mmCIF file of C-alpha atoms in Angstrom:
data_model
loop_
_atom_site.group_PDB
_atom_site.id
_atom_site.type_symbol
_atom_site.label_atom_id
_atom_site.label_comp_id
_atom_site.label_asym_id
_atom_site.label_seq_id
_atom_site.Cartn_x
_atom_site.Cartn_y
_atom_site.Cartn_z
ATOM 1 C CA MET M 1 67.895 -6.732 -4.576
ATOM 2 C CA ARG M 2 68.328 -8.573 -1.215
ATOM 3 C CA LEU M 3 65.476 -6.985 0.496
ATOM 4 C CA PHE M 4 64.047 -7.656 -2.678
ATOM 5 C CA ASN M 5 64.220 -11.708 -2.329
ATOM 6 C CA ILE M 6 62.667 -11.050 1.606
ATOM 7 C CA SER M 7 60.235 -9.611 0.618
ATOM 8 C CA ILE M 8 59.365 -12.084 -1.715
ATOM 9 C CA ILE M 9 59.600 -14.363 0.964
ATOM 10 C CA GLY M 10 57.508 -12.954 3.556
ATOM 11 C CA LEU M 11 54.661 -12.814 0.529
ATOM 12 C CA LEU M 12 54.701 -16.033 0.057
ATOM 13 C CA PHE M 13 54.959 -16.106 3.901
ATOM 14 C CA LEU M 14 51.533 -14.511 4.167
ATOM 15 C CA VAL M 15 50.106 -16.450 0.835
ATOM 16 C CA ALA M 16 50.497 -19.669 2.631
ATOM 17 C CA CYS M 17 49.035 -18.405 5.856
ATOM 18 C CA GLY M 18 45.997 -17.329 4.717
ATOM 19 C CA ASN M 19 45.467 -20.983 2.598
ATOM 20 C CA ASN M 20 45.612 -22.688 5.706
ATOM 21 C CA LYS M 21 42.762 -20.579 7.440
ATOM 22 C CA SER M 22 40.610 -21.772 4.932
ATOM 23 C CA ALA M 23 41.750 -25.245 4.582
ATOM 24 C CA ASP M 24 40.541 -25.756 8.394
ATOM 25 C CA LYS M 25 37.438 -24.240 7.826
ATOM 26 C CA THR M 26 37.118 -22.416 11.347
ATOM 27 C CA LEU M 27 36.365 -18.822 11.331
ATOM 28 C CA PRO M 28 38.729 -16.229 12.650
ATOM 29 C CA ILE M 29 38.075 -14.045 15.577
ATOM 30 C CA TYR M 30 37.829 -10.495 15.661
ATOM 31 C CA GLY M 31 38.772 -7.702 17.734
ATOM 32 C CA GLU M 32 40.973 -7.513 20.592
ATOM 33 C CA ARG M 33 42.381 -10.037 22.612
ATOM 34 C CA GLU M 34 44.569 -10.187 26.060
ATOM 35 C CA PRO M 35 46.325 -13.182 27.228
ATOM 36 C CA VAL M 36 44.717 -13.887 30.988
ATOM 37 C CA THR M 37 46.903 -15.607 32.736
ATOM 38 C CA LYS M 38 45.347 -17.704 36.089
ATOM 39 C CA THR M 39 46.229 -20.400 38.959
ATOM 40 C CA ILE M 40 44.632 -23.121 38.510
ATOM 41 C CA ASP M 41 45.437 -26.190 40.758
ATOM 42 C CA GLY M 42 48.893 -24.572 41.884
ATOM 43 C CA LYS M 43 49.493 -24.762 37.867
ATOM 44 C CA THR M 44 50.230 -21.319 35.903
ATOM 45 C CA VAL M 45 47.791 -21.277 32.905
ATOM 46 C CA THR M 46 47.369 -18.532 29.767
ATOM 47 C CA ASP M 47 44.163 -17.889 28.488
ATOM 48 C CA THR M 48 43.360 -15.894 25.664
ATOM 49 C CA VAL M 49 40.684 -14.023 26.580
ATOM 50 C CA TYR M 50 38.449 -12.146 23.489
ATOM 51 C CA HIS M 51 36.411 -8.890 22.414
ATOM 52 C CA THR M 52 32.730 -10.015 23.417
ATOM 53 C CA ILE M 53 29.622 -8.177 22.730
ATOM 54 C CA PRO M 54 28.511 -6.443 26.239
ATOM 55 C CA GLU M 55 25.210 -6.802 27.517
ATOM 56 C CA PHE M 56 22.016 -4.446 26.385
ATOM 57 C CA LYS M 57 18.608 -4.232 26.675
ATOM 58 C CA PHE M 58 16.259 -3.500 23.283
ATOM 59 C CA VAL M 59 12.720 -3.801 22.623
ATOM 60 C CA ASN M 60 12.088 -5.460 19.841
ATOM 61 C CA GLN M 61 8.726 -5.186 16.817
ATOM 62 C CA TYR M 62 6.515 -6.961 18.829
ATOM 63 C CA GLY M 63 7.148 -5.148 22.164
ATOM 64 C CA ALA M 64 9.186 -7.762 23.951
ATOM 65 C CA GLU M 65 12.199 -6.921 25.642
ATOM 66 C CA VAL M 66 15.814 -8.152 24.206
ATOM 67 C CA THR M 67 18.772 -8.644 25.854
ATOM 68 C CA GLU M 68 21.843 -9.939 25.530
ATOM 69 C CA LYS M 69 20.546 -13.336 27.181
ATOM 70 C CA SER M 70 18.006 -13.414 24.227
ATOM 71 C CA LEU M 71 20.888 -14.950 22.057
ATOM 72 C CA ASP M 72 22.631 -16.964 24.945
ATOM 73 C CA ASN M 73 22.136 -19.438 22.096
ATOM 74 C CA ASP M 74 23.018 -17.986 19.248
ATOM 75 C CA ILE M 75 24.773 -17.090 16.309
ATOM 76 C CA TYR M 76 23.583 -14.158 14.993
ATOM 77 C CA VAL M 77 24.050 -10.801 12.698
ATOM 78 C CA ALA M 78 23.728 -7.433 13.635
ATOM 79 C CA ASP M 79 23.200 -4.461 11.439
ATOM 80 C CA PHE M 80 22.252 -0.877 12.246
ATOM 81 C CA PHE M 81 19.281 1.243 9.698
ATOM 82 C CA PHE M 82 16.716 3.666 10.234
ATOM 83 C CA THR M 83 13.272 2.556 8.396
ATOM 84 C CA THR M 84 13.395 6.243 6.358
ATOM 85 C CA CYS M 85 17.086 5.539 5.380
ATOM 86 C CA PRO M 86 17.162 6.552 1.343
ATOM 87 C CA SER M 87 20.479 5.406 0.536
ATOM 88 C CA ILE M 88 21.838 2.345 1.579
ATOM 89 C CA CYS M 89 19.089 0.435 3.881
ATOM 90 C CA PRO M 90 17.209 -0.980 1.249
ATOM 91 C CA ILE M 91 20.367 -2.462 -0.277
ATOM 92 C CA MET M 92 21.142 -4.149 2.627
ATOM 93 C CA HIS M 93 17.689 -5.043 3.585
ATOM 94 C CA ARG M 94 16.998 -6.505 0.089
ATOM 95 C CA ASN M 95 20.438 -8.778 1.102
ATOM 96 C CA MET M 96 19.449 -9.619 5.034
ATOM 97 C CA LEU M 97 16.005 -10.898 3.579
ATOM 98 C CA THR M 98 17.965 -14.104 1.544
ATOM 99 C CA VAL M 99 19.941 -14.240 4.745
ATOM 100 C CA TYR M 100 16.708 -14.437 6.673
ATOM 101 C CA GLN M 101 15.141 -17.016 3.584
ATOM 102 C CA GLU M 102 17.970 -18.956 4.486
ATOM 103 C CA PHE M 103 17.737 -19.298 8.133
ATOM 104 C CA LYS M 104 14.395 -18.811 8.968
ATOM 105 C CA ASN M 105 13.741 -22.328 10.050
ATOM 106 C CA THR M 106 16.577 -22.423 12.022
ATOM 107 C CA PRO M 107 16.370 -21.941 15.809
ATOM 108 C CA ASP M 108 19.960 -21.168 16.792
ATOM 109 C CA VAL M 109 20.413 -18.555 13.875
ATOM 110 C CA LYS M 110 18.738 -15.350 14.652
ATOM 111 C CA ILE M 111 18.985 -11.414 12.902
ATOM 112 C CA LEU M 112 19.103 -8.176 14.780
ATOM 113 C CA SER M 113 18.834 -4.676 13.167
ATOM 114 C CA HIS M 114 19.542 -1.794 15.758
ATOM 115 C CA THR M 115 17.114 1.654 14.482
ATOM 116 C CA ILE M 116 19.525 4.389 14.733
ATOM 117 C CA ASP M 117 16.595 6.715 14.782
ATOM 118 C CA PRO M 118 14.413 5.897 17.955
ATOM 119 C CA ASN M 119 12.695 9.229 17.894
ATOM 120 C CA HIS M 120 10.835 8.186 14.455
ATOM 121 C CA ASP M 121 11.067 3.844 14.278
ATOM 122 C CA SER M 122 8.976 3.609 17.151
ATOM 123 C CA VAL M 123 7.526 -0.355 18.243
ATOM 124 C CA ALA M 124 4.808 0.705 15.848
ATOM 125 C CA VAL M 125 6.911 2.227 12.637
ATOM 126 C CA LEU M 126 9.065 -1.097 13.398
ATOM 127 C CA LYS M 127 6.496 -3.761 13.210
ATOM 128 C CA LYS M 128 4.790 -2.266 10.336
ATOM 129 C CA TYR M 129 8.386 -2.218 8.511
ATOM 130 C CA ALA M 130 8.642 -5.735 9.599
ATOM 131 C CA ASP M 131 5.543 -6.983 8.424
ATOM 132 C CA ASN M 132 6.248 -5.036 4.858
ATOM 133 C CA LEU M 133 9.242 -6.443 4.172
ATOM 134 C CA GLY M 134 7.460 -9.652 5.260
ATOM 135 C CA ILE M 135 9.010 -11.296 8.451
ATOM 136 C CA THR M 136 7.552 -13.162 10.885
ATOM 137 C CA GLY M 137 8.092 -15.206 13.933
ATOM 138 C CA ASN M 138 11.266 -14.966 15.954
ATOM 139 C CA SER M 139 14.169 -14.939 13.891
ATOM 140 C CA TRP M 140 14.474 -11.839 12.779
ATOM 141 C CA TRP M 141 14.429 -8.632 15.414
ATOM 142 C CA PHE M 142 13.846 -5.050 14.760
ATOM 143 C CA LEU M 143 15.365 -3.295 18.158
ATOM 144 C CA GLN M 144 14.551 0.023 19.052
ATOM 145 C CA GLY M 145 16.476 2.018 21.954
ATOM 146 C CA PRO M 146 17.404 4.621 23.101
ATOM 147 C CA LYS M 147 20.303 6.152 20.548
ATOM 148 C CA GLU M 148 23.354 6.505 22.494
ATOM 149 C CA THR M 149 22.911 2.907 24.178
ATOM 150 C CA THR M 150 22.530 2.138 20.360
ATOM 151 C CA TYR M 151 25.538 3.940 19.228
ATOM 152 C CA LYS M 152 27.522 2.611 22.132
ATOM 153 C CA LEU M 153 26.692 -0.781 21.401
ATOM 154 C CA ALA M 154 27.650 0.063 17.730
ATOM 155 C CA GLU M 155 31.416 0.690 18.871
ATOM 156 C CA SER M 156 31.477 -2.294 20.578
ATOM 157 C CA TYR M 157 30.407 -4.268 17.252
ATOM 158 C CA LEU M 158 32.640 -2.475 15.161
ATOM 159 C CA VAL M 159 35.722 -2.761 16.846
ATOM 160 C CA SER M 160 36.591 -4.564 14.270
ATOM 161 C CA VAL M 161 35.865 -2.228 11.481
ATOM 162 C CA ALA M 162 36.753 0.360 13.262
ATOM 163 C CA GLU M 163 40.423 0.023 11.345
ATOM 164 C CA ASP M 164 39.585 3.447 9.528
ATOM 165 C CA LYS M 165 39.062 5.855 12.279
ATOM 166 C CA ASN M 166 38.495 8.508 10.200
ATOM 167 C CA ALA M 167 34.841 7.496 9.872
ATOM 168 C CA ALA M 168 33.836 7.325 12.998
ATOM 169 C CA GLY M 169 30.370 8.066 13.112
ATOM 170 C CA GLY M 170 29.656 7.289 9.864
ATOM 171 C CA LEU M 171 30.586 3.529 10.821
ATOM 172 C CA VAL M 172 26.891 3.011 12.128
ATOM 173 C CA HIS M 173 25.851 4.244 8.587
ATOM 174 C CA ALA M 174 28.184 2.247 6.507
ATOM 175 C CA GLY M 175 26.029 -0.570 5.931
ATOM 176 C CA TYR M 176 27.576 -4.067 7.480
ATOM 177 C CA PHE M 177 26.222 -6.538 8.528
ATOM 178 C CA ILE M 178 28.319 -8.281 11.926
ATOM 179 C CA LEU M 179 28.559 -11.907 12.758
ATOM 180 C CA VAL M 180 28.450 -12.852 16.468
ATOM 181 C CA ASP M 181 29.154 -16.534 17.345
ATOM 182 C CA LYS M 182 27.362 -18.057 20.548
ATOM 183 C CA GLN M 183 30.207 -16.940 23.140
ATOM 184 C CA LYS M 184 29.826 -13.141 21.745
ATOM 185 C CA ARG M 185 32.808 -12.692 19.876
ATOM 186 C CA ILE M 186 32.660 -11.387 16.695
ATOM 187 C CA ARG M 187 34.141 -13.785 13.678
ATOM 188 C CA GLY M 188 33.158 -11.413 10.815
ATOM 189 C CA THR M 189 32.251 -8.575 9.134
ATOM 190 C CA TYR M 190 30.608 -7.610 5.854
ATOM 191 C CA ASP M 191 29.859 -5.273 3.428
ATOM 192 C CA GLY M 192 25.500 -5.567 3.431
ATOM 193 C CA THR M 193 25.494 -3.272 0.060
ATOM 194 C CA LYS M 194 26.762 -6.402 -1.419
ATOM 195 C CA PRO M 195 25.424 -9.657 -2.807
ATOM 196 C CA GLU M 196 28.576 -11.218 -2.837
ATOM 197 C CA ASP M 197 29.689 -10.554 0.650
ATOM 198 C CA THR M 198 26.141 -11.849 1.169
ATOM 199 C CA GLN M 199 26.725 -15.003 0.018
ATOM 200 C CA LYS M 200 29.897 -14.791 1.816
ATOM 201 C CA LEU M 201 27.816 -14.342 5.429
ATOM 202 C CA ILE M 202 25.485 -17.669 4.390
ATOM 203 C CA ALA M 203 28.062 -19.712 3.870
ATOM 204 C CA ASP M 204 30.227 -18.474 7.038
ATOM 205 C CA ILE M 205 27.012 -18.735 9.375
ATOM 206 C CA LYS M 206 27.581 -22.862 7.933
ATOM 207 C CA THR M 207 30.887 -23.018 8.807
ATOM 208 C CA LEU M 208 29.998 -21.872 12.120
ATOM 209 C CA GLN M 209 26.852 -24.041 12.601
ATOM 210 C CA ALA M 210 29.406 -26.675 11.440
ATOM 211 C CA GLU M 211 32.150 -25.191 14.216
ATOM 212 C CA TYR M 212 29.395 -25.955 16.724
ATOM 213 C CA LYS M 213 28.576 -28.972 15.437
ATOM 214 C CA ASN M 214 31.826 -30.672 15.608
ATOM 215 C CA ASN M 215 32.661 -29.237 19.514
ATOM 216 C CA LYS M 216 35.364 -27.005 17.601
ATOM 217 C CA THR M 217 34.747 -23.349 18.810
ATOM 218 C CA ILE M 218 33.454 -24.325 22.613
ATOM 219 C CA MET I 1 25.600 -6.977 -65.384
ATOM 220 C CA LYS I 2 21.724 -5.858 -64.635
ATOM 221 C CA PHE I 3 21.791 -8.124 -61.290
ATOM 222 C CA LYS I 4 24.883 -6.044 -60.424
ATOM 223 C CA ILE I 5 23.197 -2.680 -60.988
ATOM 224 C CA ILE I 6 19.293 -3.667 -59.156
ATOM 225 C CA ALA I 7 21.307 -4.905 -56.248
ATOM 226 C CA VAL I 8 23.549 -1.835 -55.791
ATOM 227 C CA LEU I 9 20.557 -0.404 -55.948
ATOM 228 C CA LEU I 10 18.109 -2.196 -53.336
ATOM 229 C CA SER I 11 21.476 -1.517 -50.870
ATOM 230 C CA PHE I 12 21.028 1.972 -51.482
ATOM 231 C CA ILE I 13 17.467 2.080 -50.710
ATOM 232 C CA GLY I 14 18.071 -0.274 -47.832
ATOM 233 C CA ILE I 15 21.092 2.122 -46.605
ATOM 234 C CA MET I 16 18.814 5.138 -46.660
ATOM 235 C CA ALA I 17 16.352 3.491 -44.878
ATOM 236 C CA TYR I 18 18.111 2.415 -42.287
ATOM 237 C CA SER I 19 19.896 5.407 -41.531
ATOM 238 C CA CYS I 20 16.548 7.277 -41.224
ATOM 239 C CA GLN I 21 15.323 4.001 -39.301
ATOM 240 C CA SER I 22 18.238 4.985 -37.121
ATOM 241 C CA GLU I 23 17.563 8.193 -35.925
ATOM 242 C CA GLU I 24 14.818 7.734 -34.345
ATOM 243 C CA LYS I 25 16.483 5.044 -32.997
ATOM 244 C CA ILE I 26 20.027 6.745 -32.147
ATOM 245 C CA GLU I 27 17.978 9.334 -30.174
ATOM 246 C CA PHE I 28 16.198 6.474 -28.380
ATOM 247 C CA MET I 29 19.672 4.820 -27.385
ATOM 248 C CA ARG I 30 21.152 7.526 -25.987
ATOM 249 C CA TYR I 31 18.122 7.880 -23.796
ATOM 250 C CA TYR I 32 18.269 5.071 -22.889
ATOM 251 C CA SER I 33 21.750 4.355 -21.750
ATOM 252 C CA SER I 34 22.030 7.799 -20.345
ATOM 253 C CA GLY I 35 19.006 6.212 -18.067
ATOM 254 C CA GLN I 36 20.284 3.432 -17.324
ATOM 255 C CA GLU I 37 23.236 5.293 -15.574
ATOM 256 C CA LEU I 38 21.121 7.560 -14.035
ATOM 257 C CA TYR I 39 18.975 4.746 -12.533
ATOM 258 C CA LYS I 40 21.735 2.953 -11.180
ATOM 259 C CA SER I 41 23.118 6.157 -9.135
ATOM 260 C CA HIS I 42 19.511 7.428 -8.049
ATOM 261 C CA CYS I 43 16.853 4.636 -8.305
ATOM 262 C CA GLN I 44 18.683 1.265 -8.203
ATOM 263 C CA ASN I 45 19.294 0.688 -4.694
ATOM 264 C CA CYS I 46 15.485 1.473 -3.792
ATOM 265 C CA HIS I 47 13.758 -0.461 -6.726
ATOM 266 C CA GLY I 48 16.261 -3.037 -7.580
ATOM 267 C CA GLN I 49 18.641 -4.034 -10.061
ATOM 268 C CA ASN I 50 15.940 -5.393 -11.940
ATOM 269 C CA GLY I 51 12.996 -2.898 -10.830
ATOM 270 C CA GLU I 52 11.916 -6.141 -8.648
ATOM 271 C CA GLY I 53 11.201 -3.654 -5.208
ATOM 272 C CA LEU I 54 10.867 -4.383 -2.308
ATOM 273 C CA ALA I 55 8.947 -6.897 -0.737
ATOM 274 C CA ALA I 56 5.836 -4.372 0.650
ATOM 275 C CA LEU I 57 8.247 -1.621 1.000
ATOM 276 C CA ILE I 58 9.133 -0.626 -2.290
ATOM 277 C CA PRO I 59 7.223 -1.100 -5.365
ATOM 278 C CA PRO I 60 8.260 -2.699 -8.155
ATOM 279 C CA LEU I 61 8.855 -1.215 -11.638
ATOM 280 C CA THR I 62 7.121 -4.227 -13.914
ATOM 281 C CA ASP I 63 3.908 -3.472 -13.910
ATOM 282 C CA ALA I 64 3.567 -1.915 -17.598
ATOM 283 C CA ALA I 65 -0.191 -1.452 -16.938
ATOM 284 C CA TYR I 66 0.864 0.966 -14.049
ATOM 285 C CA LEU I 67 3.416 2.785 -15.945
ATOM 286 C CA LYS I 68 1.279 3.452 -19.024
ATOM 287 C CA GLN I 69 -1.921 4.509 -17.204
ATOM 288 C CA ASN I 70 0.680 6.770 -14.890
ATOM 289 C CA ARG I 71 2.509 8.081 -18.119
ATOM 290 C CA SER I 72 1.810 11.606 -17.681
ATOM 291 C CA GLN I 73 2.352 11.884 -13.778
ATOM 292 C CA LEU I 74 5.847 9.756 -13.445
ATOM 293 C CA ALA I 75 7.740 12.756 -14.361
ATOM 294 C CA CYS I 76 6.042 14.156 -11.018
ATOM 295 C CA TYR I 77 6.667 11.388 -9.021
ATOM 296 C CA VAL I 78 9.965 11.052 -9.751
ATOM 297 C CA LYS I 79 10.529 15.561 -9.428
ATOM 298 C CA ASN I 80 8.508 15.739 -6.434
ATOM 299 C CA GLY I 81 8.070 11.756 -4.618
ATOM 300 C CA LEU I 82 5.121 10.358 -3.905
ATOM 301 C CA LYS I 83 3.389 9.343 -1.020
ATOM 302 C CA LEU I 84 -0.286 7.593 -1.963
ATOM 303 C CA PRO I 85 -1.215 4.816 -1.670
ATOM 304 C CA ILE I 86 -1.139 2.974 -4.916
ATOM 305 C CA LEU I 87 -1.338 -0.226 -6.131
ATOM 306 C CA VAL I 88 1.244 -2.016 -8.315
ATOM 307 C CA ASN I 89 1.059 -5.064 -10.083
ATOM 308 C CA GLY I 90 -2.053 -5.842 -7.605
ATOM 309 C CA LYS I 91 -0.504 -5.190 -4.267
ATOM 310 C CA ALA I 92 -0.913 -2.151 -2.124
ATOM 311 C CA TYR I 93 2.214 -0.098 -1.696
ATOM 312 C CA ASN I 94 2.036 2.757 1.345
ATOM 313 C CA GLY I 95 5.347 4.174 1.147
ATOM 314 C CA GLN I 96 7.386 7.535 0.390
ATOM 315 C CA MET I 97 9.550 7.884 -2.055
ATOM 316 C CA PRO I 98 11.761 11.056 -1.579
ATOM 317 C CA PRO I 99 11.935 13.664 -4.607
ATOM 318 C CA ALA I 100 15.534 13.043 -6.961
ATOM 319 C CA THR I 101 17.462 15.950 -7.620
ATOM 320 C CA LEU I 102 17.365 15.278 -11.329
ATOM 321 C CA ALA I 103 16.730 17.872 -14.646
ATOM 322 C CA PRO I 104 14.153 17.432 -16.682
ATOM 323 C CA VAL I 105 16.667 15.992 -19.192
ATOM 324 C CA GLU I 106 17.284 13.243 -16.834
ATOM 325 C CA ILE I 107 13.896 12.273 -15.880
ATOM 326 C CA ALA I 108 13.356 12.050 -19.017
ATOM 327 C CA GLN I 109 16.224 10.062 -19.732
ATOM 328 C CA VAL I 110 15.337 7.414 -16.856
ATOM 329 C CA LEU I 111 12.042 7.247 -17.291
ATOM 330 C CA THR I 112 12.718 6.334 -21.222
ATOM 331 C CA TYR I 113 14.876 3.766 -19.085
ATOM 332 C CA VAL I 114 12.180 2.180 -16.930
ATOM 333 C CA GLN I 115 9.165 2.095 -19.803
ATOM 334 C CA ASN I 116 11.624 0.239 -21.328
ATOM 335 C CA SER I 117 13.381 -2.389 -19.257
ATOM 336 C CA PHE I 118 12.047 -4.771 -16.428
ATOM 337 C CA GLY I 119 9.586 -6.375 -19.571
ATOM 338 C CA ASN I 120 8.211 -2.931 -20.520
ATOM 339 C CA LYS I 121 8.634 -1.757 -23.637
ATOM 340 C CA ALA I 122 6.879 2.471 -23.506
ATOM 341 C CA GLY I 123 9.430 3.781 -26.224
ATOM 342 C CA LEU I 124 10.836 7.121 -25.623
ATOM 343 C CA HIS I 125 10.224 9.593 -23.583
ATOM 344 C CA ASN I 126 11.655 12.874 -24.495
ATOM 345 C CA VAL I 127 12.696 15.814 -22.935
ATOM 346 C CA ASP I 128 9.372 17.919 -24.282
ATOM 347 C CA GLN I 129 7.025 15.838 -23.288
ATOM 348 C CA VAL I 130 8.761 16.021 -19.315
ATOM 349 C CA ASN I 131 8.688 19.591 -19.624
ATOM 350 C CA THR I 132 5.025 19.246 -20.173
ATOM 351 C CA GLU I 133 4.512 17.245 -17.601
ATOM 352 C CA LEU I 134 6.292 19.165 -14.746
ATOM 353 C CA GLY I 135 4.322 22.326 -16.056
ATOM 354 C CA LYS I 136 0.549 20.117 -14.197
ATOM 355 C CA CYS I 137 2.479 18.516 -11.163
ATOM 356 C CA GLU I 138 -0.128 18.546 -8.402
#
């Protein structure tokens, strides 16, 4: 009986915490974090270092080089796909198209779609795919690079969803959209095959934009 | 009294007519509802919940004229896939549809669903028709 009571109280706490989070309207920061102790002006300061997306170098559908620096002042959404994927990719990109439509005129929001089949998906193939999706300009990039590089980067994006480690290789194919902030920290992961999750992503991007506007995150 | 007899007779005739019509209708509904499930599991990811397609990558299933004109080919398209430049709703597509692993009766069901949804109304496409059509695939 007592145990029951305690667990009820615990549950209430959990619920209360959940509520708090949405009330102050900042997004959580995902991934591993480490406290780092530094000495500044003789004082000991403890900082939290968050997981960030490492350096990378790919080529986009226009044949231009894209690195992590190309995104220094951008909020962006990343996903992994291949152009001949018969299963979930059309669903993901039907959903991503709504994200694109919403933010294509917002210069600091970008979309990065990494092909996991670089042998087939050459720059020319990616350009044609982008054209067929109706993508113009530089707000949605389709990126090509060596397969190992892409998979390694995927691991870095997916640390936050990697809880089910059994899915390891399958994760890349699992259709996630990953939201990354201007400091290259992961702020959300979404099931890209679900329209409701896509709507949440759009709302979260707006929340993140508001955070920067109000200088809360920097 | 006379009136009552006429009413009973009329309703009897009504029921007869209704049940004749509904036998056809029941067959159609059987095809249609099985076809709806098959559509969700085998086609919807590409062609969309409302047959809307995906930009210029995947054609919509809303072009009734195209479906009518190619009716006898549709079963072959589903069974063997499609990789030809085609014109749907006045727009050119040159993609690739993979072959579906469906039995002839399932092809008939999904085609009945497609041809009677998304604004189409082309009636039953039964398994006998599908078998004949599959025998003539190029």
